[in-house]
Coordinates of C-alpha atoms in Angstrom, one line a residue:
X752 CA 104.0 64.0 93.6
X753 CA 103.2 61.7 90.6
X754 CA 103.4 62.9 87.0
X755 CA 99.7 63.6 86.8
X756 CA 99.9 66.0 89.7
X757 CA 103.0 67.6 88.3
X758 CA 101.3 68.0 84.9
X759 CA 98.4 69.8 86.5
X760 CA 100.7 72.2 88.3
X761 CA 102.7 72.9 85.2
X762 CA 99.6 73.6 83.2
X763 CA 98.4 76.1 85.8
X764 CA 101.7 77.9 85.5
X765 CA 101.7 77.8 81.7
X766 CA 98.2 79.4 81.7
X767 CA 99.7 82.3 83.7
X768 CA 102.4 82.6 81.0
X769 CA 100.1 82.4 78.1
X770 CA 98.7 86.0 77.8
X771 CA 102.2 87.5 77.3
X772 CA 103.5 84.6 75.2
X773 CA 100.6 85.3 72.8
X774 CA 101.9 88.8 72.3
X775 CA 105.6 88.2 72.0
X776 CA 107.9 86.5 69.5
X777 CA 110.6 83.9 69.5
X778 CA 113.2 86.1 71.3
X779 CA 111.0 86.3 74.4
X780 CA 110.2 82.6 74.2
X781 CA 114.0 81.8 74.1
X782 CA 114.7 84.0 77.1
X783 CA 111.9 82.3 79.1
X784 CA 113.3 78.9 78.3
X785 CA 116.7 79.9 79.5
X786 CA 115.4 81.6 82.7
X787 CA 113.3 78.5 83.5
X788 CA 116.5 76.4 83.0
X789 CA 118.3 78.6 85.6
X790 CA 115.4 78.0 88.0
X791 CA 115.7 74.3 87.3
X792 CA 119.4 74.4 88.1
X793 CA 119.2 76.6 91.2
X794 CA 116.3 74.6 92.7
X795 CA 116.8 71.2 91.2
X796 CA 120.5 70.8 91.8
X797 CA 120.6 72.4 95.3
X798 CA 120.8 69.0 96.9
X799 CA 123.6 67.9 94.5
X800 CA 121.6 65.9 91.9
X801 CA 118.6 66.2 89.5
X802 CA 115.6 64.0 90.2
X803 CA 113.9 62.5 87.1
X804 CA 110.6 64.1 88.2
X805 CA 112.3 67.6 88.3
X806 CA 113.5 67.0 84.7
X807 CA 110.0 65.9 83.7
X808 CA 108.6 69.2 85.0
X809 CA 111.1 71.2 83.0
X810 CA 110.6 69.1 79.8
X811 CA 106.8 69.5 80.0
X812 CA 107.0 73.2 80.5
X813 CA 109.3 73.6 77.5
X814 CA 106.9 71.5 75.4
X815 CA 104.1 73.9 76.4
X816 CA 106.1 77.1 75.9
X817 CA 107.3 75.9 72.5
X818 CA 103.8 74.7 71.6
X819 CA 105.4 71.4 70.5
X820 CA 102.9 68.7 70.0
X821 CA 105.7 66.2 69.3
X822 CA 107.3 66.8 72.7
X823 CA 103.9 66.8 74.5
X824 CA 102.9 63.6 72.8
X825 CA 106.1 61.8 73.7
X826 CA 106.1 63.0 77.3
X827 CA 102.8 61.2 77.7
X828 CA 104.8 58.0 77.8
X829 CA 107.3 59.3 80.4
X830 CA 106.4 56.8 83.1
X831 CA 106.1 53.7 80.9
X832 CA 108.9 54.3 78.3
X833 CA 112.5 54.3 79.6
X834 CA 113.6 55.3 76.1
X835 CA 111.5 58.5 76.2
X836 CA 112.6 59.3 79.7
X837 CA 116.3 58.9 78.9
X838 CA 116.1 61.0 75.8
X839 CA 114.4 64.0 77.4
X840 CA 116.5 63.7 80.6
X841 CA 119.7 63.8 78.4
X842 CA 118.3 66.8 76.4
X843 CA 117.5 68.8 79.5
X844 CA 120.8 68.0 81.2
X845 CA 122.7 69.0 78.1
X846 CA 120.9 72.4 78.2
X847 CA 121.5 72.7 81.9
X848 CA 125.2 72.0 81.4
X849 CA 125.5 74.7 78.8
X850 CA 123.9 77.2 81.2
X851 CA 126.2 76.1 84.0
X852 CA 129.3 76.6 81.8
X853 CA 128.2 80.1 80.9
X854 CA 127.9 80.9 84.7
X855 CA 125.2 83.4 84.0
X856 CA 122.4 83.1 86.6
X857 CA 120.9 86.5 86.1
X858 CA 117.2 86.3 85.1
X859 CA 116.4 88.4 82.1
X860 CA 112.6 87.9 81.7
X861 CA 111.7 90.1 84.7
X862 CA 113.5 93.2 83.3
X863 CA 112.0 92.6 79.9
X864 CA 108.5 92.4 81.3
X865 CA 109.1 95.6 83.3
X866 CA 110.1 97.3 80.1
X867 CA 107.0 96.0 78.3
X868 CA 104.8 97.2 81.1
X869 CA 106.4 100.7 81.1
X870 CA 106.3 101.1 77.4
X871 CA 102.8 99.8 76.8
X872 CA 100.9 100.6 80.1
X873 CA 100.3 96.9 80.7
X874 CA 100.5 94.9 84.0
X875 CA 102.1 91.6 83.1
X876 CA 104.9 91.7 85.7
X877 CA 103.3 90.4 88.9
X878 CA 101.3 87.4 87.5
X879 CA 104.2 86.3 85.2
X880 CA 107.0 86.5 87.7
X881 CA 104.9 84.9 90.4
X882 CA 104.2 82.1 88.0
X883 CA 108.0 81.7 87.5
X884 CA 108.4 81.5 91.3
X885 CA 105.6 78.9 91.5
X886 CA 107.6 76.9 88.9
X887 CA 110.5 77.0 91.3
X888 CA 108.3 75.6 94.1
X889 CA 107.1 72.8 91.9
X890 CA 110.7 71.8 91.0
X891 CA 111.5 71.7 94.7
X892 CA 108.4 69.7 95.6
X893 CA 108.6 67.3 92.6
X894 CA 110.5 64.5 94.4
X895 CA 108.2 64.6 97.4
X896 CA 110.7 65.9 99.9
X897 CA 112.0 69.4 100.7
X898 CA 115.5 69.8 102.2
X899 CA 117.0 72.8 104.0
X900 CA 119.2 73.5 101.0
X901 CA 116.1 73.5 98.7
X902 CA 114.4 76.1 101.0
X903 CA 117.5 78.3 100.6
X904 CA 117.4 77.8 96.8
X905 CA 113.8 79.0 96.8
X906 CA 114.8 82.2 98.7
X907 CA 117.6 82.7 96.1
X908 CA 115.2 82.2 93.2
X909 CA 112.8 84.7 94.8
X910 CA 115.5 87.3 95.2
X911 CA 116.8 86.9 91.7
X912 CA 113.4 87.1 90.2
X913 CA 112.4 90.3 92.0
X914 CA 115.8 92.0 91.8
X915 CA 115.4 95.2 89.8
X916 CA 118.1 95.3 87.2
X917 CA 118.1 97.0 83.8
X918 CA 119.4 95.1 80.8
X919 CA 120.6 96.6 77.6
X920 CA 120.6 94.1 74.8
X921 CA 117.7 91.9 75.6
X922 CA 115.2 94.8 75.9
X923 CA 116.1 95.9 72.4
X924 CA 115.7 92.4 71.0
X925 CA 112.4 91.6 72.7
X926 CA 109.2 93.6 72.0
X927 CA 105.5 93.1 71.6
X928 CA 105.0 91.8 68.0
X929 CA 101.4 93.0 67.8
X930 CA 100.5 96.6 68.1
X931 CA 98.3 97.4 71.0
X932 CA 94.8 97.9 69.8
X933 CA 93.6 101.5 69.3
X934 CA 91.7 102.7 72.3
X935 CA 88.7 105.1 72.1
X936 CA 88.4 108.0 74.5
X937 CA 85.7 106.2 76.4
X938 CA 87.9 103.1 76.7
X939 CA 90.8 105.2 78.1
X940 CA 88.5 107.0 80.5
X941 CA 87.1 103.6 81.6
X942 CA 90.7 102.5 82.4
X943 CA 91.2 105.6 84.4
X944 CA 87.9 105.1 86.4
X945 CA 89.0 101.6 87.3
X946 CA 92.1 102.9 89.1
X947 CA 91.8 102.9 92.9
X948 CA 91.4 106.3 94.6
X949 CA 92.4 109.6 93.1
X950 CA 88.9 110.8 92.4
X951 CA 89.9 114.4 92.1
X952 CA 92.4 113.6 89.4
X953 CA 89.9 111.4 87.5
X954 CA 87.4 114.3 87.5
X955 CA 90.1 116.7 86.3
X956 CA 91.2 114.4 83.4
X957 CA 87.6 113.8 82.4
X958 CA 86.9 117.5 82.5
X959 CA 89.9 118.2 80.3
X960 CA 88.9 115.4 77.9
X961 CA 85.4 116.8 77.5
X962 CA 86.8 120.3 76.9
X963 CA 89.2 119.0 74.2
X964 CA 86.5 116.9 72.6
X965 CA 84.3 120.0 72.2
X966 CA 87.3 122.0 70.9
X967 CA 87.8 119.3 68.3
X968 CA 84.1 119.5 67.2
X969 CA 84.4 123.3 67.0
X970 CA 87.5 123.0 64.8
X971 CA 85.8 120.4 62.5
X972 CA 82.9 122.9 62.0
X973 CA 85.2 125.8 61.0
X974 CA 85.0 127.6 64.3
X975 CA 87.8 129.3 66.1
X976 CA 89.8 127.0 68.4
X977 CA 90.5 128.2 71.9
X978 CA 94.3 128.2 72.6
X979 CA 95.1 125.6 75.3
X980 CA 98.4 124.2 76.7
X981 CA 98.4 120.4 77.0
X982 CA 101.5 120.4 79.3
X983 CA 100.8 119.6 82.9
X984 CA 102.2 119.7 86.5
X985 CA 101.6 116.6 88.6
X986 CA 101.9 117.4 92.3
X987 CA 102.0 114.7 94.9
X988 CA 104.1 112.3 97.0
X989 CA 105.7 109.1 95.6
X990 CA 103.7 106.1 94.6
X991 CA 100.4 107.9 94.0
X992 CA 99.9 107.0 90.4
X993 CA 101.4 110.0 88.6
X994 CA 103.2 107.9 85.9
X995 CA 100.1 105.8 85.3
X996 CA 97.9 108.9 84.8
X997 CA 100.5 110.5 82.6
X998 CA 100.4 107.4 80.4
X999 CA 96.6 107.5 80.2
X1000 CA 96.7 111.2 79.5
X1001 CA 98.9 110.5 76.4
X1002 CA 96.2 108.0 75.3
X1003 CA 93.5 110.6 75.8
X1004 CA 95.4 113.0 73.5
X1005 CA 96.0 110.3 71.0
X1006 CA 92.3 109.3 70.9
X1007 CA 91.4 112.9 70.2
X1008 CA 93.9 113.2 67.4
X1009 CA 96.1 115.7 69.3
X1010 CA 99.1 113.3 69.3
X1011 CA 99.8 110.7 66.6
X1012 CA 101.4 108.1 69.0
X1013 CA 100.5 109.1 72.6
X1014 CA 103.3 107.0 74.1
X1015 CA 105.1 107.9 77.3
X1016 CA 108.8 108.5 77.8
X1017 CA 109.8 108.6 81.4
X1018 CA 112.9 110.3 82.7
X1019 CA 114.3 112.3 85.6
X1020 CA 117.3 114.6 86.3
X1021 CA 119.8 111.9 85.6
X1022 CA 118.3 111.3 82.2
X1023 CA 118.5 115.0 81.3
X1024 CA 121.7 116.4 82.9
X1025 CA 125.2 115.5 81.8
X1026 CA 128.4 116.3 83.6
X1027 CA 130.1 118.2 80.9
X1028 CA 129.5 121.5 79.0
X1029 CA 127.3 120.9 75.9
X1030 CA 126.5 117.3 76.7
X1031 CA 123.2 118.2 78.6
X1032 CA 121.7 119.7 75.5
X1033 CA 122.5 116.5 73.6
X1034 CA 120.8 114.3 76.2
X1035 CA 117.7 116.5 76.3
X1036 CA 117.5 116.4 72.4
X1037 CA 117.8 112.6 72.4
X1038 CA 114.9 112.3 74.9
X1039 CA 112.8 114.9 73.0
X1040 CA 113.3 112.9 69.8
X1041 CA 112.2 109.7 71.5
X1042 CA 109.1 111.4 73.0
X1043 CA 107.9 113.3 69.8
X1044 CA 104.2 112.7 69.1
X1045 CA 103.8 111.5 72.7
X1046 CA 104.4 112.5 76.3
X1047 CA 107.7 113.3 78.1
X1048 CA 107.3 112.6 81.8
X1049 CA 109.9 114.2 84.0
X1050 CA 109.8 112.9 87.6
X1051 CA 111.2 115.0 90.4
X1052 CA 111.6 117.9 87.9
X1053 CA 112.3 120.4 90.7
X1054 CA 115.8 118.8 91.1
X1055 CA 116.7 120.6 87.8
X1056 CA 116.6 123.8 89.8
X1057 CA 118.3 123.3 93.1
X1058 CA 116.7 125.0 96.1
X1059 CA 120.0 126.6 97.2
X1060 CA 120.3 128.3 93.8
X1061 CA 123.4 126.4 92.8
X1062 CA 124.3 126.9 89.2
X1063 CA 124.8 123.6 87.4
X1064 CA 123.8 122.0 84.1
X1065 CA 120.1 121.7 85.3
X1066 CA 119.5 125.2 84.0
X1067 CA 120.9 124.2 80.7
X1068 CA 118.4 121.3 80.6
X1069 CA 115.5 123.6 81.4
X1070 CA 116.5 126.1 78.7
X1071 CA 116.9 123.4 76.1
X1072 CA 113.6 121.8 77.1
X1073 CA 111.8 125.1 76.7
X1074 CA 113.3 125.6 73.3
X1075 CA 112.1 122.3 72.0
X1076 CA 108.7 122.6 73.7
X1077 CA 108.2 125.7 71.5
X1078 CA 109.7 124.1 68.4
X1079 CA 107.5 121.0 68.7
X1080 CA 104.5 122.6 70.4
X1081 CA 102.1 120.5 68.2
X1082 CA 104.0 117.2 68.6
X1083 CA 105.2 117.1 72.2
X1084 CA 103.5 117.2 75.6
X1085 CA 105.6 117.5 78.7
X1086 CA 104.4 116.5 82.2
X1087 CA 106.6 117.5 85.1
X1088 CA 106.0 115.8 88.5
X1089 CA 107.1 116.1 92.2
X1090 CA 106.2 117.2 95.7
X1091 CA 103.7 120.1 95.7
X1092 CA 105.9 122.8 97.4
X1093 CA 109.0 121.9 95.4
X1094 CA 107.0 121.9 92.1
X1095 CA 105.5 125.3 92.9
X1096 CA 108.9 126.8 93.5
X1097 CA 110.3 125.1 90.4
X1098 CA 107.5 126.5 88.1
X1099 CA 107.6 130.0 89.7
X1100 CA 111.4 130.2 89.3
X1101 CA 111.3 130.6 85.5
X1102 CA 108.9 132.8 83.5
X1103 CA 109.2 130.3 80.6
X1104 CA 108.1 127.4 82.7
X1105 CA 105.3 129.5 84.3
X1106 CA 103.9 130.5 80.9
X1107 CA 103.8 126.9 79.6
X1108 CA 102.7 125.0 82.6
X1109 CA 99.3 126.3 83.9
X1110 CA 97.4 123.0 84.4
X1111 CA 98.0 121.3 87.8
X1112 CA 96.8 117.9 89.0
X1113 CA 97.1 117.1 92.7
X1114 CA 97.7 113.6 93.9
X1115 CA 97.0 112.7 97.5
X1116 CA 98.3 109.9 99.7
X1117 CA 96.2 106.7 99.4
X1118 CA 94.1 106.1 102.6
X1119 CA 94.2 102.7 104.3
X1120 CA 91.1 101.4 102.6
X1121 CA 92.6 102.2 99.2
X1122 CA 95.9 100.6 100.1
X1123 CA 94.1 97.4 101.2
X1124 CA 92.1 97.5 97.9
X1125 CA 95.3 97.8 95.9
X1126 CA 96.8 94.8 97.8
X1127 CA 93.7 92.7 97.1
X1128 CA 93.9 93.7 93.4
X1129 CA 97.5 92.3 93.3
X1130 CA 96.3 89.1 95.0
X1131 CA 93.6 88.7 92.3
X1132 CA 96.1 89.3 89.5
X1133 CA 98.3 86.6 91.0
X1134 CA 95.6 84.1 91.8
X1135 CA 95.9 84.5 95.5
X1136 CA 93.3 85.1 98.2
X1137 CA 93.5 86.4 101.8
X1138 CA 91.8 84.6 104.7
X1139 CA 89.5 86.9 106.7
X1140 CA 91.9 86.9 109.5
X1141 CA 94.8 87.8 107.2
X1142 CA 92.7 90.6 105.7
X1143 CA 92.0 92.1 109.1
X1144 CA 95.7 91.9 110.0
X1145 CA 96.6 93.6 106.7
X1146 CA 94.0 96.4 107.3
X1147 CA 95.5 97.0 110.7
X1148 CA 99.0 97.2 109.3
X1149 CA 97.9 99.8 106.7
X1150 CA 96.1 101.8 109.3
X1151 CA 99.1 102.0 111.5
X1152 CA 101.5 102.7 108.6
X1153 CA 99.2 105.5 107.4
X1154 CA 98.9 107.0 110.8
X1155 CA 102.7 107.0 111.2
X1156 CA 103.3 108.2 107.6
X1157 CA 105.9 110.9 106.8
X1158 CA 106.7 112.8 103.7
X1159 CA 108.4 109.8 102.2
X1160 CA 105.3 107.5 102.6
X1161 CA 105.5 105.1 99.7
X1162 CA 101.8 104.6 98.9
X1163 CA 101.5 102.2 95.9
X1164 CA 105.2 101.3 96.2
X1165 CA 104.6 100.4 99.8
X1166 CA 101.8 98.1 98.7
X1167 CA 104.1 96.4 96.2
X1168 CA 106.9 96.0 98.8
X1169 CA 104.5 94.5 101.4
X1170 CA 103.0 92.2 98.7
X1171 CA 106.5 90.9 97.9
X1172 CA 107.3 90.4 101.6
X1173 CA 104.0 88.5 102.0
X1174 CA 104.8 86.2 99.1
X1175 CA 108.3 85.5 100.5
X1176 CA 106.9 84.7 104.0
X1177 CA 104.2 82.5 102.4
X1178 CA 106.9 80.6 100.5
X1179 CA 109.0 80.0 103.6
X1180 CA 105.8 78.8 105.4
X1181 CA 104.7 76.3 102.9
X1182 CA 108.0 75.1 101.5
X1183 CA 108.2 72.1 103.9
X1184 CA 104.5 71.0 103.5
X1185 CA 104.7 67.5 101.9
X1186 CA 101.9 68.0 99.4
X1187 CA 101.2 71.5 98.3
X1188 CA 97.7 71.8 96.9
X1189 CA 96.4 74.6 94.8
X1190 CA 94.5 75.9 97.8
X1191 CA 97.6 76.1 99.9
X1192 CA 99.5 77.9 97.1
X1193 CA 96.7 80.4 96.6
X1194 CA 96.0 81.2 100.3
X1195 CA 97.6 84.0 102.3
X1196 CA 97.4 83.4 106.1
X1197 CA 97.8 85.9 108.9
X1198 CA 101.4 84.7 109.6
X1199 CA 102.3 85.7 106.1
X1200 CA 101.6 89.4 106.8
X1201 CA 105.0 91.1 107.7
X1202 CA 105.4 92.5 111.2
X1203 CA 105.3 96.2 111.9
X1204 CA 108.9 96.0 113.2
X1205 CA 110.0 94.7 109.8
X1206 CA 108.3 97.7 108.2
X1207 CA 110.0 100.2 110.4
X1208 CA 107.2 100.7 113.0
X1209 CA 108.3 100.2 116.6
X1210 CA 106.2 97.6 118.4
X1211 CA 105.9 99.8 121.5
X1212 CA 103.7 102.3 119.6
X1213 CA 101.5 99.6 118.2
X1214 CA 101.1 98.0 121.6
X1215 CA 99.7 101.2 123.0
X1216 CA 97.1 101.4 120.3
X1217 CA 96.1 97.8 120.6
X1218 CA 96.4 97.3 124.4
X1219 CA 93.6 95.9 126.4
X1220 CA 90.8 98.3 127.5
X1221 CA 92.0 98.8 131.0
X1222 CA 95.6 99.6 130.0
X1223 CA 94.3 102.1 127.4
X1224 CA 92.2 103.9 130.0
X1225 CA 95.0 104.1 132.5
X1226 CA 97.4 105.4 129.8
X1227 CA 94.8 107.9 128.6
X1228 CA 94.2 109.2 132.1
X1229 CA 97.9 109.8 132.4
X1230 CA 97.8 112.0 129.2
X1231 CA 99.3 109.5 126.7
X1232 CA 98.3 110.9 123.3
X1233 CA 98.2 107.5 121.5
X1234 CA 95.9 106.0 124.1
X1235 CA 93.6 109.1 123.9
X1236 CA 93.5 108.8 120.1
X1237 CA 92.6 105.1 120.4
X1238 CA 89.6 106.0 122.7
X1239 CA 88.6 108.8 120.4
X1240 CA 88.6 106.5 117.4
X1241 CA 86.2 104.1 119.1
X1242 CA 83.6 106.8 119.0
X1243 CA 84.6 108.4 115.7
X1244 CA 85.2 105.5 113.4
X1245 CA 81.5 104.5 113.2
X1246 CA 81.0 108.0 111.8
X1247 CA 83.7 107.4 109.2
X1248 CA 86.1 109.7 111.1
X1249 CA 89.6 108.9 112.4
X1250 CA 91.8 110.8 114.8
X1251 CA 95.4 110.9 115.7
X1252 CA 97.0 112.9 118.5
X1253 CA 100.3 114.1 119.9
X1254 CA 101.3 116.2 122.9
X1255 CA 103.3 119.4 122.5
X1256 CA 104.0 121.9 125.4
X1257 CA 101.1 120.4 127.5
X1258 CA 98.7 121.1 124.6
X1259 CA 97.0 118.1 123.1
X1260 CA 97.1 118.4 119.3
X1261 CA 94.4 116.3 117.5
X1262 CA 93.9 115.8 113.8
X1263 CA 90.5 114.5 112.7
X1264 CA 90.0 113.4 109.1
X1265 CA 87.2 111.8 107.0
X1266 CA 86.1 111.6 103.3
X1267 CA 84.4 115.0 103.8
X1268 CA 86.1 117.5 106.1
X1269 CA 84.6 117.0 109.7
X1270 CA 82.6 119.9 111.1
X1271 CA 84.6 121.9 113.5
X1272 CA 81.9 122.6 116.1
X1273 CA 80.8 119.0 116.3
X1274 CA 84.3 117.7 116.7
X1275 CA 85.3 120.3 119.3
X1276 CA 82.2 119.5 121.4
X1277 CA 82.7 115.8 121.2
X1278 CA 86.4 115.9 122.1
X1279 CA 85.8 118.4 124.9
X1280 CA 83.2 116.1 126.5
X1281 CA 85.4 113.0 126.1
X1282 CA 88.5 114.6 127.6
X1283 CA 86.4 115.9 130.5
X1284 CA 84.9 112.5 131.3
X1285 CA 88.4 111.0 131.3
X1286 CA 89.6 113.5 133.8
X1287 CA 93.1 114.0 132.4
X1288 CA 94.6 116.5 134.8
X1289 CA 97.8 117.0 132.9
X1290 CA 96.2 118.4 129.8
X1291 CA 94.2 121.7 129.9
X1292 CA 94.3 122.8 126.3
X1293 CA 93.5 121.3 122.9
X1294 CA 94.4 122.4 119.4
X1295 CA 92.1 120.6 116.9
X1296 CA 92.7 120.3 113.2
X1297 CA 90.3 118.9 110.5
X1298 CA 91.0 117.8 107.0
X1299 CA 89.8 115.5 104.2
X1300 CA 91.3 112.1 104.3
X1301 CA 94.4 112.0 102.1
X1302 CA 95.1 115.7 102.2
X1303 CA 98.4 116.9 103.5
X1304 CA 97.2 120.2 105.0
X1305 CA 94.3 120.8 107.4
X1306 CA 91.2 122.7 106.2
X1307 CA 90.7 124.3 109.6
X1308 CA 92.1 124.5 113.1
X1309 CA 90.6 125.5 116.4
X1310 CA 92.1 125.8 119.9
X1311 CA 90.2 125.8 123.2
X1312 CA 90.5 125.2 126.9
X1313 CA 89.1 121.9 128.3
X1314 CA 87.6 123.7 131.3
X1315 CA 85.6 126.1 129.2
X1316 CA 83.1 126.0 126.4
X1317 CA 85.1 125.2 123.3
X1318 CA 83.5 128.1 121.5
X1319 CA 83.4 130.7 124.2

């Protein structure tokens, strides 16, 4: 690649850095310069020497990050002036040597950005860290060849950039220098409406906001204010957006003047419970102090009250929390979150909890279409696009993962993990391409989608679902529930309904689900006719369940014999 092509690549990367650089100060800028130096060392020195084009890439990026017109002007003469080239190569190599002597190759910027996103409700992490990885790719490609060692260096850079590590000192030193702009209630609710899925939660939050807005007007006109607890219970599986909604709820309360800050402090049992008598109360007090005038979000709160009734310091945490909730009832909102059954048990276990938490929000698993939309949103944020074939492959992957979900289904976290695997596979695929264009960098191909086996789904189950027509018919006639479900879905999917099946004690159990709960009589008649036409002799009875897509529990169930009228 020549210097013009390298300059274009570096400018694209810098443009991805710019939004956050505009909001941060010198400390963040200095950390970025050091982290980019580490990328330069890992990827540029992997073959034992630095190429002058690799050093040019780093020099140009530093000039842009530092906004130094002197550096940028002098680098213009890189190709024609040996003096300029020698000066900047020596400057960069001196910096690299310092980093090498320190032997510290941990990247700090990713942890800092995670902290910024968590504290401010922003979403800088993916586009920024992906741009850092793209910088590593440009370093590797700068000299026009890619060795096996350089491919390994890219894998190492990817791993280090995406490794979740907390840092202590740098997070304290680096912060947003500008206060985030005040948001009106309408702006906060617009942010909520832009989230994918969770329509029932959006409706509940909007309803609460409208109620509080009217209460505020009543108070301003001297009318009596209706007592209302702002604390809430968020029930749902992991990765369903509970933390995000809690952060927006804090902003709703702030916009209405109910909280002066509206910020979110997130914790769990480990952040509340200590191992020694008296220490738990101190930990709770510290968290309360940090959350005053905002929202304290306690994830997996039910672990404070073990199911087996074991006495530990969790009860001390609950008692201390209740005390401060009363002491600071006008300055503190507490949101507790976890699985529905466990949270119900937790709240019912203590009269103090039950009296303070009477507002419940229920979060459901994301359906495959929503998971796909979340993935595409990440692609847009990272300047990536899927080919049509890759998009279909991804949809099929999410459909199968959703069908095989269990209680630990990751939802949004699953999307993030798959996205990271896709980027890693794409990097391995394109690393050896002699000239990487913007189109190549920005395109996700079908081969970049991770296999079902790598995601914990056995290929045997998938092959039954996607087997040729004749094989599916043969398997269905033998009573194979996966093949039967596949045939059912061919008729049901055009109606917006999906089915899955299993066999238990010679009874075929079928779950049908759609955006609106399917009608029991129509489903029973359709399935009875389909099973009869197949002539499955080994199955004589069907237990049918129906539910709204995303719900955990069925809305109805119906059992019938195949040889009789399903409603006789």
